[in-house]
Structures are given as C-alpha cells and as structure tokens.
Short mmCIF file of C-alpha atoms in Angstrom, two decimals:
data_model
loop_
_atom_site.label_atom_id
_atom_site.label_comp_id
_atom_site.label_asym_id
_atom_site.label_seq_id
_atom_site.Cartn_x
_atom_site.Cartn_y
_atom_site.Cartn_z
CA UNK A 1 110.37 72.39 109.23
CA UNK A 2 107.04 71.94 110.97
CA UNK A 3 104.58 74.71 110.20
CA UNK A 4 103.02 76.61 113.12
CA UNK A 5 99.46 75.65 113.96
CA UNK A 6 96.56 77.92 113.07
CA UNK A 7 96.10 80.35 115.96
CA UNK A 8 92.84 81.16 117.71
CA UNK A 9 92.60 84.61 116.06
CA UNK A 10 92.92 82.96 112.66
CA UNK A 11 90.29 80.38 113.57
CA UNK A 12 87.97 83.17 114.71
CA UNK A 13 88.63 85.15 111.51
CA UNK A 14 87.88 82.09 109.42
CA UNK A 15 84.66 81.32 111.28
CA UNK A 16 83.56 84.95 111.23
CA UNK A 17 83.88 85.27 107.46
CA UNK A 18 82.18 81.94 106.95
CA UNK A 19 79.20 83.12 109.00
CA UNK A 20 79.40 86.63 107.54
CA UNK A 21 78.93 85.67 103.88
CA UNK A 22 75.49 87.34 103.64
CA UNK A 23 76.98 90.59 104.93
CA UNK A 24 79.80 90.37 102.39
CA UNK A 25 77.26 89.83 99.63
CA UNK A 26 75.47 92.97 100.77
CA UNK A 27 78.77 94.87 100.84
CA UNK A 28 79.47 93.90 97.25
CA UNK A 29 76.02 95.05 96.16
CA UNK A 30 76.52 98.37 97.98
CA UNK A 31 79.90 98.87 96.30
CA UNK A 32 78.42 98.03 92.90
CA UNK A 33 75.75 100.70 93.35
CA UNK A 34 78.52 103.25 93.94
CA UNK A 35 80.52 102.19 90.91
CA UNK A 36 83.30 100.51 92.91
CA UNK A 37 82.48 97.03 91.61
CA UNK A 38 81.56 95.82 88.13
CA UNK A 39 77.93 94.64 88.49
CA UNK A 40 78.32 92.23 85.56
CA UNK A 41 81.22 90.46 87.25
CA UNK A 42 80.11 90.39 90.89
CA UNK A 43 79.92 86.56 90.88
CA UNK A 44 83.71 86.48 90.42
CA UNK A 45 84.08 88.27 93.76
CA UNK A 46 82.23 85.32 95.30
CA UNK A 47 84.56 82.78 93.70
CA UNK A 48 82.25 81.89 90.81
CA UNK A 49 84.31 81.58 87.62
CA UNK A 50 83.66 83.80 84.64
CA UNK A 51 85.30 81.41 82.18
CA UNK A 52 86.73 77.91 81.81
CA UNK A 53 90.14 76.95 83.14
CA UNK A 54 92.83 76.68 80.45
CA UNK A 55 94.20 73.20 79.83
CA UNK A 56 97.70 72.53 81.13
CA UNK A 57 99.84 74.11 83.83
CA UNK A 58 98.42 77.31 85.28
CA UNK A 59 100.14 80.03 87.29
CA UNK A 60 97.89 82.35 89.31
CA UNK A 61 99.19 85.89 89.80
CA UNK A 62 97.45 88.52 91.91
CA UNK A 63 97.98 92.26 92.10
CA UNK A 64 95.40 94.16 94.13
CA UNK A 65 95.36 97.53 92.38
CA UNK A 66 96.71 99.18 89.25
CA UNK A 67 100.38 99.49 90.20
CA UNK A 68 100.72 96.00 91.62
CA UNK A 69 98.90 94.37 88.72
CA UNK A 70 100.89 96.17 86.03
CA UNK A 71 104.16 95.28 87.77
CA UNK A 72 103.34 91.61 87.15
CA UNK A 73 103.16 91.91 83.35
CA UNK A 74 106.84 91.00 82.88
CA UNK A 75 106.38 87.87 85.02
CA UNK A 76 103.20 86.98 83.13
CA UNK A 77 105.09 87.12 79.83
CA UNK A 78 107.97 85.09 81.27
CA UNK A 79 105.73 82.33 82.63
CA UNK A 80 103.79 82.10 79.36
CA UNK A 81 107.12 81.65 77.56
CA UNK A 82 107.81 78.70 79.88
CA UNK A 83 104.62 76.93 78.92
CA UNK A 84 102.21 78.12 81.61
CA UNK A 85 98.84 79.70 81.12
CA UNK A 86 98.45 82.58 83.55
CA UNK A 87 95.42 83.69 85.53
CA UNK A 88 95.76 87.32 86.66
CA UNK A 89 93.42 88.58 89.38
CA UNK A 90 92.90 92.08 90.70
CA UNK A 91 90.82 93.60 93.46
CA UNK A 92 89.82 96.97 92.01
CA UNK A 93 87.74 97.95 89.03
CA UNK A 94 90.38 100.36 87.71
CA UNK A 95 93.01 97.61 87.75
CA UNK A 96 90.68 95.21 85.96
CA UNK A 97 89.99 97.72 83.19
CA UNK A 98 93.68 98.48 82.66
CA UNK A 99 95.07 94.98 83.00
CA UNK A 100 92.36 93.47 80.83
CA UNK A 101 93.72 95.30 77.76
CA UNK A 102 97.42 94.89 78.63
CA UNK A 103 97.57 91.10 79.11
CA UNK A 104 99.34 89.08 76.42
CA UNK A 105 97.82 86.01 74.73
CA UNK A 106 97.94 83.08 77.13
CA UNK A 107 96.73 85.13 80.11
CA UNK A 108 93.19 85.68 81.38
CA UNK A 109 91.78 88.08 83.96
CA UNK A 110 89.36 87.47 86.81
CA UNK A 111 88.47 89.38 89.96
CA UNK A 112 89.96 88.11 93.20
CA UNK A 113 87.26 86.64 95.46
CA UNK A 114 86.79 88.18 98.87
CA UNK A 115 88.53 86.25 101.64
CA UNK A 116 85.52 84.17 102.72
CA UNK A 117 86.55 80.49 103.09
CA UNK A 118 83.81 79.04 100.88
CA UNK A 119 84.37 81.63 98.14
CA UNK A 120 88.14 81.11 98.16
CA UNK A 121 87.65 77.34 98.08
CA UNK A 122 85.25 77.62 95.16
CA UNK A 123 87.77 79.77 93.29
CA UNK A 124 90.67 77.36 93.89
CA UNK A 125 88.63 74.25 93.11
CA UNK A 126 87.77 75.66 89.70
CA UNK A 127 91.09 77.17 88.69
CA UNK A 128 93.37 74.68 90.50
CA UNK A 129 96.53 76.72 89.99
CA UNK A 130 99.86 74.94 90.09
CA UNK A 131 101.53 78.01 91.54
CA UNK A 132 100.28 81.16 93.28
CA UNK A 133 102.18 84.45 93.00
CA UNK A 134 100.99 87.36 95.11
CA UNK A 135 102.36 90.89 94.70
CA UNK A 136 103.59 93.22 97.44
CA UNK A 137 101.65 93.01 100.70
CA UNK A 138 98.45 91.07 99.99
CA UNK A 139 98.24 88.81 103.06
CA UNK A 140 94.74 87.31 103.08
CA UNK A 141 94.59 84.65 105.81
CA UNK A 142 91.90 82.37 104.39
CA UNK A 143 93.50 82.41 100.96
CA UNK A 144 96.91 81.52 102.41
CA UNK A 145 95.44 78.71 104.49
CA UNK A 146 93.45 77.32 101.56
CA UNK A 147 96.54 77.29 99.33
CA UNK A 148 98.51 75.52 102.03
CA UNK A 149 95.80 72.87 102.49
CA UNK A 150 95.92 72.16 98.75
CA UNK A 151 99.72 72.13 98.72
CA UNK A 152 99.82 74.87 96.10
CA UNK A 153 103.13 76.75 96.48
CA UNK A 154 102.69 80.43 97.31
CA UNK A 155 105.37 82.97 96.42
CA UNK A 156 105.24 86.60 97.48
CA UNK A 157 106.90 88.81 94.85
CA UNK A 158 107.79 92.49 94.96
CA UNK A 159 107.14 92.15 98.69
CA UNK A 160 107.09 95.23 100.83
CA UNK A 161 106.18 95.90 104.42
CA UNK A 162 106.11 99.39 105.89
CA UNK A 163 107.34 100.08 109.39
CA UNK A 164 103.76 100.79 110.40
CA UNK A 165 102.53 97.41 109.12
CA UNK A 166 105.46 95.67 110.75
CA UNK A 167 104.61 97.18 114.15
CA UNK A 168 101.00 96.06 113.69
CA UNK A 169 102.00 92.46 112.95
CA UNK A 170 104.45 92.49 115.87
CA UNK A 171 101.47 92.78 118.22
CA UNK A 172 100.32 89.31 117.12
CA UNK A 173 103.59 87.44 116.42
CA UNK A 174 102.17 83.90 116.55
CA UNK A 175 99.48 84.74 114.02
CA UNK A 176 101.98 86.49 111.75
CA UNK A 177 104.30 83.49 111.85
CA UNK A 178 101.43 81.05 111.25
CA UNK A 179 100.66 82.86 107.99
CA UNK A 180 104.13 83.79 106.74
CA UNK A 181 105.51 80.30 107.44
CA UNK A 182 103.06 79.04 104.80
CA UNK A 183 104.67 81.18 102.08
CA UNK A 184 107.28 79.20 100.14
CA UNK A 185 109.48 82.23 99.61
CA UNK A 186 109.22 86.01 99.98
CA UNK A 187 110.97 88.01 97.27
CA UNK A 188 111.15 91.54 98.61
CA UNK A 189 111.94 94.93 97.16
CA UNK A 190 114.54 96.06 99.69
CA UNK A 191 116.75 94.76 102.48
CA UNK A 192 114.55 96.53 105.03
CA UNK A 193 111.44 94.79 103.70
CA UNK A 194 113.21 91.45 103.79
CA UNK A 195 114.33 91.89 107.38
CA UNK A 196 110.78 92.71 108.49
CA UNK A 197 109.32 89.62 106.82
CA UNK A 198 112.08 87.44 108.30
CA UNK A 199 111.57 88.81 111.80
CA UNK A 200 107.86 88.03 111.59
CA UNK A 201 108.51 84.40 110.68
CA UNK A 202 108.87 84.11 106.91
CA UNK A 203 111.20 81.08 106.59
CA UNK A 204 112.89 82.10 103.35
CA UNK A 205 113.41 85.66 102.17
CA UNK A 206 115.40 86.93 99.20
CA UNK A 207 115.89 90.46 97.89
CA UNK A 208 114.90 90.66 94.22
CA UNK A 209 114.29 94.40 93.81
CA UNK A 210 111.23 96.27 92.61
CA UNK A 211 109.41 94.86 89.57
CA UNK A 212 108.08 98.32 88.74
CA UNK A 213 111.53 99.43 87.60
CA UNK A 214 111.30 96.92 84.74
CA UNK A 215 107.75 97.79 83.72
CA UNK A 216 107.21 98.95 80.15
CA UNK A 217 106.14 102.54 79.57
CA UNK A 218 102.38 103.12 79.69
CA UNK A 219 100.79 103.16 76.23
CA UNK A 220 99.10 106.10 74.55
CA UNK A 221 96.55 106.23 71.79
CA UNK A 222 98.42 107.53 68.73
CA UNK A 223 95.43 109.45 67.36
CA UNK A 224 94.71 111.12 70.69
CA UNK A 225 98.38 111.97 71.13
CA UNK A 226 98.51 113.66 67.73
CA UNK A 227 95.19 115.43 68.30
CA UNK A 228 95.99 116.77 71.77
CA UNK A 229 99.60 117.47 70.85
CA UNK A 230 98.45 119.77 68.05
CA UNK A 231 95.89 121.40 70.35
CA UNK A 232 98.45 122.34 73.04
CA UNK A 233 101.37 123.05 70.69
CA UNK A 234 103.31 126.16 71.67
CA UNK A 235 101.90 126.26 75.22
CA UNK A 236 103.89 125.49 78.38
CA UNK A 237 102.35 122.33 79.84
CA UNK A 238 102.80 120.52 83.13
CA UNK A 239 100.99 117.58 84.69
CA UNK A 240 99.90 116.98 88.29
CA UNK A 241 99.45 113.20 88.30
CA UNK A 242 97.79 110.84 90.77
CA UNK A 243 96.71 113.68 93.03
CA UNK A 244 94.84 113.09 96.28
CA UNK A 245 92.33 115.20 98.15
CA UNK A 246 93.90 118.51 99.17
CA UNK A 247 96.51 118.49 96.45
CA UNK A 248 94.31 119.72 93.61
CA UNK A 249 93.73 122.95 95.55
CA UNK A 250 97.51 123.43 95.93
CA UNK A 251 98.08 122.76 92.24
CA UNK A 252 95.34 125.22 91.25
CA UNK A 253 96.86 127.82 93.58
CA UNK A 254 100.27 127.19 92.01
CA UNK A 255 98.80 127.78 88.54
CA UNK A 256 97.21 131.03 89.71
CA UNK A 257 100.64 132.20 90.91
CA UNK A 258 102.25 131.20 87.59
CA UNK A 259 99.71 132.97 85.34
CA UNK A 260 101.49 136.29 85.23
CA UNK A 261 104.76 134.71 84.07
CA UNK A 262 103.15 132.07 81.82
CA UNK A 263 99.82 133.43 80.54
CA UNK A 264 99.36 130.48 78.14
CA UNK A 265 100.15 127.84 80.79
CA UNK A 266 98.12 124.60 80.72
CA UNK A 267 97.92 122.57 83.91
CA UNK A 268 96.70 118.99 83.51
CA UNK A 269 95.39 117.44 86.72
CA UNK A 270 94.94 113.65 86.74
CA UNK A 271 93.34 112.63 90.06
CA UNK A 272 94.48 109.33 91.56
CA UNK A 273 90.82 108.30 91.64
CA UNK A 274 89.00 109.53 88.50
CA UNK A 275 85.69 109.75 90.38
CA UNK A 276 87.14 112.83 92.10
CA UNK A 277 87.34 114.76 88.83
CA UNK A 278 84.52 117.07 89.91
CA UNK A 279 86.47 118.06 93.02
CA UNK A 280 89.46 119.00 90.88
CA UNK A 281 87.24 121.17 88.67
CA UNK A 282 85.83 122.87 91.76
CA UNK A 283 89.35 123.64 93.02
CA UNK A 284 90.23 125.30 89.71
CA UNK A 285 87.01 127.29 89.67
CA UNK A 286 87.58 128.43 93.26
CA UNK A 287 90.67 130.42 92.22
CA UNK A 288 89.11 131.77 89.03
CA UNK A 289 90.68 129.39 86.54
CA UNK A 290 88.90 128.18 83.41
CA UNK A 291 88.72 124.40 83.40
CA UNK A 292 87.61 121.50 81.21
CA UNK A 293 86.84 117.95 82.28
CA UNK A 294 87.89 115.10 80.02
CA UNK A 295 85.27 112.62 81.27
CA UNK A 296 82.57 115.13 80.30
CA UNK A 297 83.96 115.53 76.79
CA UNK A 298 86.02 118.64 77.52
CA UNK A 299 89.18 119.40 75.57
CA UNK A 300 92.18 121.65 76.34
CA UNK A 301 91.19 124.50 74.04
CA UNK A 302 93.39 127.64 74.01
CA UNK A 303 91.19 129.28 76.65
CA UNK A 304 91.42 126.28 79.01
CA UNK A 305 93.79 126.81 81.92
CA UNK A 306 93.22 123.60 83.90
CA UNK A 307 92.41 120.35 82.12
CA UNK A 308 91.11 117.64 84.45
CA UNK A 309 92.07 114.24 83.04
CA UNK A 310 89.67 112.12 85.08
CA UNK A 311 89.91 108.95 82.98
CA UNK A 312 91.51 105.54 83.46
CA UNK A 313 94.62 104.35 81.63
CA UNK A 314 95.63 107.62 79.95
CA UNK A 315 98.54 108.81 82.06
CA UNK A 316 100.90 107.66 79.31
CA UNK A 317 99.16 110.08 76.97
CA UNK A 318 99.53 113.07 79.27
CA UNK A 319 103.10 112.28 80.31
CA UNK A 320 104.02 112.42 76.62
CA UNK A 321 102.58 115.93 76.36
CA UNK A 322 104.54 117.40 79.27
CA UNK A 323 108.22 117.82 80.14
CA UNK A 324 107.35 118.38 83.84
CA UNK A 325 105.29 116.16 86.16
CA UNK A 326 104.32 116.69 89.77
CA UNK A 327 103.50 113.35 91.40
CA UNK A 328 100.72 113.43 93.98
CA UNK A 329 100.17 111.62 97.22
CA UNK A 330 103.27 113.45 98.39
CA UNK A 331 102.09 116.91 99.52
CA UNK A 332 99.57 115.09 101.70
CA UNK A 333 100.61 112.08 103.82
CA UNK A 334 99.76 109.27 101.40
CA UNK A 335 103.27 107.91 100.84
CA UNK A 336 103.80 109.20 97.31
CA UNK A 337 103.30 107.70 93.85
CA UNK A 338 105.53 105.75 91.50
CA UNK A 339 107.95 108.10 89.64
CA UNK A 340 109.19 105.52 87.14
CA UNK A 341 106.65 106.03 84.35
CA UNK A 342 107.12 109.79 83.82
CA UNK A 343 110.89 109.37 83.99
CA UNK A 344 110.78 106.67 81.32
CA UNK A 345 108.83 109.11 79.16
CA UNK A 346 111.47 111.85 79.60
CA UNK A 347 109.69 114.09 82.09
CA UNK A 348 111.33 115.80 85.03
CA UNK A 349 109.65 115.00 88.37
CA UNK A 350 108.56 117.13 91.32
CA UNK A 351 107.25 115.64 94.56
CA UNK A 352 106.28 116.60 98.08
CA UNK A 353 107.86 115.44 101.35
CA UNK A 354 105.68 112.32 101.83
CA UNK A 355 107.33 109.65 99.67
CA UNK A 356 107.65 106.74 102.11
CA UNK A 357 106.18 104.19 99.70
CA UNK A 358 109.02 104.84 97.25
CA UNK A 359 111.60 106.28 99.63
CA UNK A 360 114.67 104.54 98.21
CA UNK A 361 114.07 105.60 94.61
CA UNK A 362 113.09 109.19 95.49
CA UNK A 363 116.26 109.51 97.56
CA UNK A 364 118.31 108.30 94.60
CA UNK A 365 116.49 110.60 92.18
CA UNK A 366 116.85 113.67 94.38
CA UNK A 367 120.54 112.95 94.91
CA UNK A 368 121.11 112.49 91.16
CA UNK A 369 119.17 115.63 90.24
CA UNK A 370 116.44 113.70 88.44
CA UNK A 371 113.70 114.92 90.79
CA UNK A 372 113.13 117.84 93.15
CA UNK A 373 111.19 117.99 96.41
CA UNK A 374 108.77 120.81 97.28
CA UNK A 375 107.12 121.48 100.64
CA UNK A 376 103.81 123.08 99.67
CA UNK A 377 101.84 124.84 96.94
CA UNK A 378 103.91 128.02 97.19
CA UNK A 379 107.18 126.17 96.69
CA UNK A 380 105.59 124.05 93.98
CA UNK A 381 104.78 127.23 92.04
CA UNK A 382 108.26 128.67 92.56
CA UNK A 383 110.11 125.54 91.39
CA UNK A 384 107.72 124.99 88.48
CA UNK A 385 108.35 128.58 87.35
CA UNK A 386 112.10 128.00 87.33
CA UNK A 387 111.84 124.78 85.36
CA UNK A 388 109.17 125.80 82.85
CA UNK A 389 111.33 128.75 81.95
CA UNK A 390 114.41 126.59 81.32
CA UNK A 391 113.74 123.76 78.87
CA UNK A 392 117.38 122.69 78.83
CA UNK A 393 117.36 122.20 82.59
CA UNK A 394 114.16 120.15 82.30
CA UNK A 395 115.81 117.88 79.74
CA UNK A 396 118.91 117.51 81.95
CA UNK A 397 116.73 116.53 84.91
CA UNK A 398 114.89 113.91 82.86
CA UNK A 399 118.16 112.37 81.65
CA UNK A 400 119.57 112.35 85.20
CA UNK A 401 116.43 110.61 86.42
CA UNK A 402 116.70 107.91 83.77
CA UNK A 403 120.34 107.27 84.70
CA UNK A 404 119.39 107.04 88.38
CA UNK A 405 116.94 104.23 87.58
CA UNK A 406 119.53 101.95 85.98
CA UNK A 407 120.95 100.37 89.19
CA UNK A 408 117.43 99.35 90.24
CA UNK A 409 116.58 97.37 87.11
CA UNK A 410 116.61 93.59 86.67
CA UNK A 411 113.97 92.54 89.21
CA UNK A 412 111.89 90.66 86.63
CA UNK A 413 114.85 88.48 85.61
CA UNK A 414 115.81 87.84 89.24
CA UNK A 415 112.24 86.89 90.11
CA UNK A 416 111.80 84.61 87.11
CA UNK A 417 115.04 82.86 88.07
CA UNK A 418 113.31 81.76 91.28
CA UNK A 419 109.94 80.78 89.81
CA UNK A 420 109.73 77.13 88.71
CA UNK A 421 109.14 75.52 85.34
CA UNK A 422 106.59 72.80 84.56
CA UNK A 423 108.35 69.53 83.80
CA UNK A 424 105.76 66.77 83.52
CA UNK A 425 102.99 65.69 81.14
CA UNK A 426 99.75 66.88 82.68
CA UNK A 427 96.48 65.01 82.72
CA UNK A 428 93.46 67.00 81.60
CA UNK A 429 91.33 65.45 84.32
CA UNK A 430 90.59 67.99 87.04
CA UNK A 431 89.38 67.44 90.58
CA UNK A 432 86.59 69.81 91.55
CA UNK A 433 85.96 68.78 95.12
CA UNK A 434 88.80 67.62 97.36
CA UNK A 435 92.13 69.45 97.64
CA UNK A 436 94.61 68.14 95.08
CA UNK A 437 97.76 66.19 96.01
CA UNK A 438 100.08 66.82 93.06
CA UNK A 439 102.98 64.59 91.95
CA UNK A 440 106.34 65.22 93.57
CA UNK A 441 108.10 65.70 90.20
CA UNK A 442 106.11 68.82 89.42
CA UNK A 443 108.80 71.44 89.57
CA UNK A 444 112.11 71.43 87.75
CA UNK A 445 114.96 71.78 90.20
CA UNK A 446 112.96 70.15 92.99
CA UNK A 447 114.45 66.71 93.24
CA UNK A 448 113.07 65.49 96.55
CA UNK A 449 110.21 63.17 97.28
CA UNK A 450 108.46 65.64 99.56
CA UNK A 451 105.68 67.89 98.35
CA UNK A 452 106.60 70.04 95.32
CA UNK A 453 108.53 73.21 96.06
CA UNK A 454 107.56 72.76 99.68
CA UNK A 455 108.85 74.83 102.54
CA UNK A 456 110.39 71.68 104.00
CA UNK A 457 112.31 70.52 100.98
CA UNK A 458 112.71 72.90 98.05
CA UNK A 459 112.53 76.62 98.84
CA UNK A 460 114.06 77.61 95.51
CA UNK A 461 114.90 75.59 92.41
CA UNK A 462 118.45 74.34 92.79
CA UNK A 463 118.89 75.59 96.38
CA UNK A 464 119.03 73.67 99.59
CA UNK A 465 116.44 74.17 102.29
CA UNK A 466 117.19 75.94 105.51
CA UNK A 467 115.60 75.43 108.90
CA UNK A 468 115.86 79.07 109.89
CA UNK A 469 114.82 82.35 108.32
CA UNK A 470 117.31 83.65 105.82
CA UNK A 471 117.51 86.97 104.07
CA UNK A 472 119.51 86.88 100.84
CA UNK A 473 119.63 88.44 97.43
CA UNK A 474 117.90 86.49 94.67
#
C-alpha cells in the first residue's frame, strides 16, 4: 500500500521546528530554571546521547510521563528475555526519576529529544533502534517521519484517543492519515480507541487491552513502611492521591466535617504534581487543620491531621497504610487517575464524576461495588464517614475491585505476541550518518523480501497484510 505524501502542514511544521531550534533551546533552559527539566541531562533533550549504544538488537520504547512509562515495564522485560537491549525514553522529570530505578538489567533510560528534525535525527543516528514502540497517544510528526525514512518499524502500544482528540484530528484528515499510515500497527486499549485510529487512516489496528492492568504493584521502602505504620497505628487513615488544583481544598473540607466523628483521623494528600505541596498545606491551614509536609521533613505525628506527601515514587508506601483511597483528577475535569494500583494493594476507591480517561474500568468497578463515585467535597465526607466506620465493608469493596480487574488483564502477553523477535547475527558496525537500510530477514515471522515488518508486507508476525484499515483483537 502506497503511503500518503507528506502534507503541506507537516512540511511547514518540519521547517518551523528546524528554524526554531534556538527558541527550543531557550525553552529548555527556562524549564530547567523552574525545575521542570534536569539541568545535567539537558543535552539529551537535544538528541545528544548520554551513554553508548548497547551492542546487538535494540528496541526503543517511549512513555511520555509516569503512567505511560511504568506501563511499559512488562514489555521491557519481555523484549530483554527475547535478546533485545531496550532503550526507554520519557518526557518528564518525574517519569525519569521513577523509571530510572525500576528498569531491569538490559534496559537504559534517556530523555526523549524534542521534536526538532535535527535533534531527532541525531538521536536516531546514535541509537539506531531496530524497533520503536510508543505508548498511548504520543504522535510527534518529525519523529514519525524520521523513523519512516530510516525504515524503522513503529508500533503504537496501549493506544488511546479521546473523542476530543479525534475531533481535532478530523479537521486535518490528510495530515492525520499521512502520519498514522506510517505506523506499522496500532495496538489500542479499547474498541472505541481502535475505531478512531482506523477512521483517521491507521492501516492496521488491533485491540490488545490496557497494559496498566498488568503492571506490578508500586514498591515501598520497607523501613519507611514499618516506621510510618507504627506512627499511625490505631488511627483511621485515608489517602487523597494524585489530586489536582481545587481538590485539596475539597479534601481538607471533608476532613473538617469528619473531625467530630473521627477525632484521630489522618488524611494523607499526595498531589499529582509534588511541586504543589505548599498549596495543599495552605488548603489544610485555611480550615484550621494541623498539617505536616513530607518534602520539608514533616512526619505524621499524633497531632498531625493532614499529611502532605509531596514526594515522587512513594504512592505505594501510602496506599499500604490506608484501606481507603480517593483518586484525584476526578472532582475537577481532568479525566481521572488510574485506580489499578490502590486496588492491587487492597484499598477501596472513591472518585469524582470526571473519569473519562479510565471510563471503562471505573464503570466496571462501580458496577461491581469495588469503587464509589462522589459528586463534591460534601458527598466525599459523607461516603468516607460511612466507610471509615465499617472496616468489613471496606475490605469487601477492595476484594470486589480486585475481582473486577480480572477480565481486563493479559494486555502485556497480547502485545508481546505481536512484537517481533530478532533472528539474525548482527554486525557491530554502526552507521552514524545516512539512514540505515536493514536486511529483509530481520524479523521472525516476516518472510517477504520487502522491508522488514513493513506496512506493505508484514503488519504482524505470521499474519497477512491487508490493503484497508482493519480493527481486530490482538
């Protein structure tokens, strides 16, 4: 199938970012000053490598932020078991800090370069991946075009596309098709996601499910767990996790309403962005609650009513301390947060009405009794009062939530079944200038003489190509 030509908007975008490199450099410096970029690793954001390329076949996997990156861990482990080294890139500092300590041997981390053509080219010429795997909805035009020019197969995994994004892409259908037609296969989370990608021009779409359902539980430092567990022993505890602006005030108000019934109550607030810890403290102070801030060395002493956990990578610790978790981004219109981790750690889940990002799973959880919706801070306080006073009901909710997750599992295995295996002796010589033209025998299951795992010849190992978009289950 002949790929669509690069449209004028894409050509303008490419030229604009080529000319705009100095402005992008200034943007990175500005972000570094505000703590949003790691100053020591800024060159990586310009495509300059921070380490040598591993010898042998290399799979590149990209997850922009914390959730996307962590969802790739199962695939990383699977590809290492097949003989690949794996390069994992992220776009945020928080994701880099978390993923850097969670990667298994055989995987390395770098920052994703910004989508300037020269920076992307520099990145690809150094790393020369044999396969690119992008998570969820990261559609960077210059990166897609550069991969296509180098004949590096690109697979979108855990793909999702909201109705809002779909309507936006529908306004430029030729450009959408020019990009999506260059993706070897889209493995999406749901049927609805798959249909949207197919309508926009993705030539091959399969439904693999959500990788996050197979993610391992977040770790917790054993010493900190024992220390904090002893400190809060005997107190009713609940967690407001991944809260956004406006929600900390509602949670603090809910605690103030609960004080009379639960005078020893401890509310732990973990803001979605730890830099907002000071705002959470201010919200607690505004309603007369005594607070402590973890990033400032505070601890949940008996007199502490609100403990602000404004650190990175410790949600697993606080979920283990609480039988009840309210998940933020849902009382304000931010689409909700992932409920899987607290459920895996045996917590009951509360959420607001805005759960579009995880609509299917929240619907299943609510129906099964593993989660409960609340409309505002007043209802949050009322439902929390009922549950904190009934430990048996909390345990029943947590078990119901875990059972509701079972039908959604298996996405990692389904995705790995589609990803190829290396099947040739590699040369250690690497080209550092011109795009590479790899041998046609590169991928197992791809028995044609056309380019490896190409959109024209081998959409999936062991499956025939199709000349029209298809939406199927992997």
